[in-house]
Tab-separated table of C-alpha atoms in Angstrom:
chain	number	residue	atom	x	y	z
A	1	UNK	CA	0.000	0.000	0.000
A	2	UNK	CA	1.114	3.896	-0.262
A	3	UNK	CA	0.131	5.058	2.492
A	4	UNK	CA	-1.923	3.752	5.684
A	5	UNK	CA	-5.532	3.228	6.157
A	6	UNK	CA	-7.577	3.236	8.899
A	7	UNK	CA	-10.113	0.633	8.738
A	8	UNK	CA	-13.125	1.208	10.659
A	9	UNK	CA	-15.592	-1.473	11.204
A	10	UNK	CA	-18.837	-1.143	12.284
A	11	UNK	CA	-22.067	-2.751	13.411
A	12	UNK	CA	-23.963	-4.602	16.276
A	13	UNK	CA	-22.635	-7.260	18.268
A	14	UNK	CA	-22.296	-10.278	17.165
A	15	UNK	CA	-21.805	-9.318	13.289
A	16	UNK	CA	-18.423	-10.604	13.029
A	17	UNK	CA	-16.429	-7.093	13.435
A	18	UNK	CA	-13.605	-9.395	15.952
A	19	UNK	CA	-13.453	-11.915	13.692
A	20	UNK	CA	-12.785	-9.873	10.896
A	21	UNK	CA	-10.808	-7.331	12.381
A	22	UNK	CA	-7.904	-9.740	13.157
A	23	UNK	CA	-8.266	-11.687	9.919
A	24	UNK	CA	-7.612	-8.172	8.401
A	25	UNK	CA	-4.785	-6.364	10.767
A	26	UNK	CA	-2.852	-9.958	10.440
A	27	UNK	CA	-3.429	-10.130	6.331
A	28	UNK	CA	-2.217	-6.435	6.168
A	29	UNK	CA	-0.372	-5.999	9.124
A	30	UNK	CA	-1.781	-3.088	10.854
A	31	UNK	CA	-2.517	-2.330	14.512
A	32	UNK	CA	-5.623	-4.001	16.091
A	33	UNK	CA	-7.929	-1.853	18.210
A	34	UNK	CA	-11.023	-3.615	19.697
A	35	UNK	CA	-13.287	-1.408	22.264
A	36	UNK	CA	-14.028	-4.087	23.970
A	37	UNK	CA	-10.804	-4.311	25.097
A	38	UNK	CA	-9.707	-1.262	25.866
A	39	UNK	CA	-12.429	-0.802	27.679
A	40	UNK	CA	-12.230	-3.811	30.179
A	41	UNK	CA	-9.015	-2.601	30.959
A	42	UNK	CA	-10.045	0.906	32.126
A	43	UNK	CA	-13.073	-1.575	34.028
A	44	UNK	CA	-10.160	-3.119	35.571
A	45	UNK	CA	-8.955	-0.035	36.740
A	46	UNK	CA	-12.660	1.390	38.308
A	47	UNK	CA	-13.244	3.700	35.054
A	48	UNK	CA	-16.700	3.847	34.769
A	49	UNK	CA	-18.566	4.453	31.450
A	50	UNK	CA	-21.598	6.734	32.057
A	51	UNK	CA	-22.472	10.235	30.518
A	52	UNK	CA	-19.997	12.254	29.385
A	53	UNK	CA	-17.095	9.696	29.707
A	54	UNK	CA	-19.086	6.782	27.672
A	55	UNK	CA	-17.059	7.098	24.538
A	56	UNK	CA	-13.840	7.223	26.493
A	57	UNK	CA	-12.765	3.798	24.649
A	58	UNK	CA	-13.402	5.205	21.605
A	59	UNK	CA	-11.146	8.056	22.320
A	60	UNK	CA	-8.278	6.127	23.328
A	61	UNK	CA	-8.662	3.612	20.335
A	62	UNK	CA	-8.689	6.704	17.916
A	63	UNK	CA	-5.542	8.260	19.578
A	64	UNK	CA	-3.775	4.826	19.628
A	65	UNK	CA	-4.734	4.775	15.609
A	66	UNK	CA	-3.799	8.503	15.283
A	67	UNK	CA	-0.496	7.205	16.522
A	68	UNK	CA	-0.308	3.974	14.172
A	69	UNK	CA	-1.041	5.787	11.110
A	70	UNK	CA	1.730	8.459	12.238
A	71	UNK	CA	4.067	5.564	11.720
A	72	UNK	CA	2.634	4.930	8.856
A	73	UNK	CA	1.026	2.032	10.012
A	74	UNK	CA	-2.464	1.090	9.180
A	75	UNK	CA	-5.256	0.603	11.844
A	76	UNK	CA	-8.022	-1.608	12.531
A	77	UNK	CA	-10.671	-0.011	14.712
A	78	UNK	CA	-13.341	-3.264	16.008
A	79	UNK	CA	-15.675	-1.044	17.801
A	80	UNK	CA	-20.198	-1.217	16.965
A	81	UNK	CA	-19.537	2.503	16.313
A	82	UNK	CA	-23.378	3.733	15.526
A	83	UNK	CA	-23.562	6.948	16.810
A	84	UNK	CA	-22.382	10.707	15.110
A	85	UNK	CA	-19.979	11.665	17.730
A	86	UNK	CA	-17.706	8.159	16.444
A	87	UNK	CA	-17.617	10.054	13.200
A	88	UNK	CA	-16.400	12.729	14.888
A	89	UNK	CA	-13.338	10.678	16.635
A	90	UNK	CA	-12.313	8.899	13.165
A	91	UNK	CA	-11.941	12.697	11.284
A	92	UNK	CA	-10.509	13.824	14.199
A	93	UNK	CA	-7.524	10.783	13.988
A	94	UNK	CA	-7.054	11.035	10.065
A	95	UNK	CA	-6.778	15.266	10.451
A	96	UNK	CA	-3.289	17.087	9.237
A	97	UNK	CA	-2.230	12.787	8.128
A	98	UNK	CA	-1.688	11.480	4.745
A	99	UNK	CA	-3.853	8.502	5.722
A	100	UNK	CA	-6.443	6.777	3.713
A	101	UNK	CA	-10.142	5.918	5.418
A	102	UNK	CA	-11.980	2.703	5.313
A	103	UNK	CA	-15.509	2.454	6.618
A	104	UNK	CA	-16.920	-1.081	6.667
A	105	UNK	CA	-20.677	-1.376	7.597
A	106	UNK	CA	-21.107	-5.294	8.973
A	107	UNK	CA	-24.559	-6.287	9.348
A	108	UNK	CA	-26.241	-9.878	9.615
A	109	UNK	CA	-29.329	-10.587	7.893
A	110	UNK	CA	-30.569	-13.647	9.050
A	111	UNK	CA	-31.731	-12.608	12.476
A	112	UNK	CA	-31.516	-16.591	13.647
A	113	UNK	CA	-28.098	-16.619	12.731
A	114	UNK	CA	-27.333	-13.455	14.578
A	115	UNK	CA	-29.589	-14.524	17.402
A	116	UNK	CA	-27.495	-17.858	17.767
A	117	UNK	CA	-23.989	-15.823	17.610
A	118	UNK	CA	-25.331	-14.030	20.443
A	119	UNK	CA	-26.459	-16.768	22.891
A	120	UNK	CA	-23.523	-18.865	21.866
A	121	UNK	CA	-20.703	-16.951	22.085
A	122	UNK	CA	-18.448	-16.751	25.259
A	123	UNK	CA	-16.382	-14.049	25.794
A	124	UNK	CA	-12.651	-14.030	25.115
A	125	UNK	CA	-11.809	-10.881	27.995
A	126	UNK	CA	-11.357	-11.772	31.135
A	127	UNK	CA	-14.888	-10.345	33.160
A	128	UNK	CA	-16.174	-9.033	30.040
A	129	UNK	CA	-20.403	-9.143	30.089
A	130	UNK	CA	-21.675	-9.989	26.592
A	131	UNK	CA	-24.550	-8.715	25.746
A	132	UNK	CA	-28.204	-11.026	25.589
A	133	UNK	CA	-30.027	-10.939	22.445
A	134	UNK	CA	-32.884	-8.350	23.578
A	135	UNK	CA	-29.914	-6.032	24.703
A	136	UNK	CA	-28.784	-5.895	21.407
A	137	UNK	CA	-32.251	-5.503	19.494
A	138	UNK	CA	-32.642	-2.763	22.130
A	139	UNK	CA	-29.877	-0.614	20.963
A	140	UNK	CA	-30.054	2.408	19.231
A	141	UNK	CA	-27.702	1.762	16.443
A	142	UNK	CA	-27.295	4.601	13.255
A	143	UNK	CA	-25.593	3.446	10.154
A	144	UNK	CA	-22.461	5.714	9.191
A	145	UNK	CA	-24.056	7.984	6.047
A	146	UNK	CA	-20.359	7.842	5.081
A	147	UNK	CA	-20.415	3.772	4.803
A	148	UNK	CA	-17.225	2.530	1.490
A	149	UNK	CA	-18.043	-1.073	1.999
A	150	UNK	CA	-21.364	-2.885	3.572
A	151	UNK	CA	-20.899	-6.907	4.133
A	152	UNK	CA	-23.766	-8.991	4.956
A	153	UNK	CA	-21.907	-11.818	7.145
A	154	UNK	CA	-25.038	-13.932	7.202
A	155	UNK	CA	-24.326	-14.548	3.254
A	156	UNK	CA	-20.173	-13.595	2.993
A	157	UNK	CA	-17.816	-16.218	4.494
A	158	UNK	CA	-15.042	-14.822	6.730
A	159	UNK	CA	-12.353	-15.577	4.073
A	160	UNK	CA	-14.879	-13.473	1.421
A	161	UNK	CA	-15.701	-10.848	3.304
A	162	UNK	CA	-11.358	-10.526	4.791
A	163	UNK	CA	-11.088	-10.766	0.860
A	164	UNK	CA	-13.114	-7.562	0.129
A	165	UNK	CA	-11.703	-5.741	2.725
A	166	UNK	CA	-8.413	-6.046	2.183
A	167	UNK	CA	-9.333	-5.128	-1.396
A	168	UNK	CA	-11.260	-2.130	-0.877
A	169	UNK	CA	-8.507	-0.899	1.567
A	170	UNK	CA	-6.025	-1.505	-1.249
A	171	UNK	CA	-7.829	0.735	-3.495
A	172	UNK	CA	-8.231	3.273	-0.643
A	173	UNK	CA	-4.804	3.620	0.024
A	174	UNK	CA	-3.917	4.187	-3.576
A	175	UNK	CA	-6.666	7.195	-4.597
A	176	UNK	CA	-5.659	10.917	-3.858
């Protein structure tokens, strides 16, 4: 690639953003940054996510990528993403850099399969809480307006949909 990309994946739980994420920073390389871990660590450390502190994961994942792409290393941010402010933190990263951006919508469209990813799954972070199925058809989730690449995992394999992305991120790196 010419220069680095930040990847930015997004969509509910249990869409396939962790598998995908690695499959992708490995294939590339680039630096892996998943939310969820980030932010059982600050758990760990009594950080509590509430009002105006609830996107503090995001924050530090963006910085950390800010950083990454300074190197001119690529990024992978694994986060559900879903609300404007997140927009906010990704142009905020990529400002004054000669990086290219990525934003990959995941969705699943066979609600059983995404309802048995959810009640299946165990988590891989130590005291990490998964959510239940209701608490993720509860959430108020927006779709980025600014989406380069929507995958539909219920119908694109993981080696597919790693395929596309690596593709489309490819392409992204190489446009002015």
């Amino acid at each position: 690639m010419t220069r680095p990309v930040l990847i930015t994946l997004c969509g509910l739980p249990g869409t396939g953003k962790t598998t995908l994420s690695r499959a992708v920073a490995t294939a590339l390389p680039a630096q892996h940054l998943r939310i969820d871990t980030i932010e059982a660590a600050m758990k760990t450390r009594g950080f509590k996510f509430d009002g105006a502190s609830g996107d503090a994961g995001y924050v530090v994942a963006y910085a950390l990528a800010r950083d990454a792409l300074t190197l001119g290393q690529s990024a992978v941010v694994d986060a559900v993403h879903g609300w404007p402010a997140a927009e906010r933190l990704w142009s905020k990263a990529l400002t004054g850099l000669n990086a290219a951006h990525l934003i990959v919508e995941l969705t699943c469209s066979d609600v059983a399969a995404h309802r048995k990813r959810i009640e299946t799954r165990v988590a891989d972070i130590v005291g990490m809480t998964l959510p239940d199925w209701q608490a993720v058809e509860a959430r108020t989730y927006l779709p980025s307006d600014q989406c380069d690449l929507m995958i539909d995992t219920a119908t694109t394999g993981i080696e597919a949909a790693t395929a596309l992305i690596l593709e489309a991120a490819r392409d992204t790196a190489t446009r002015d």
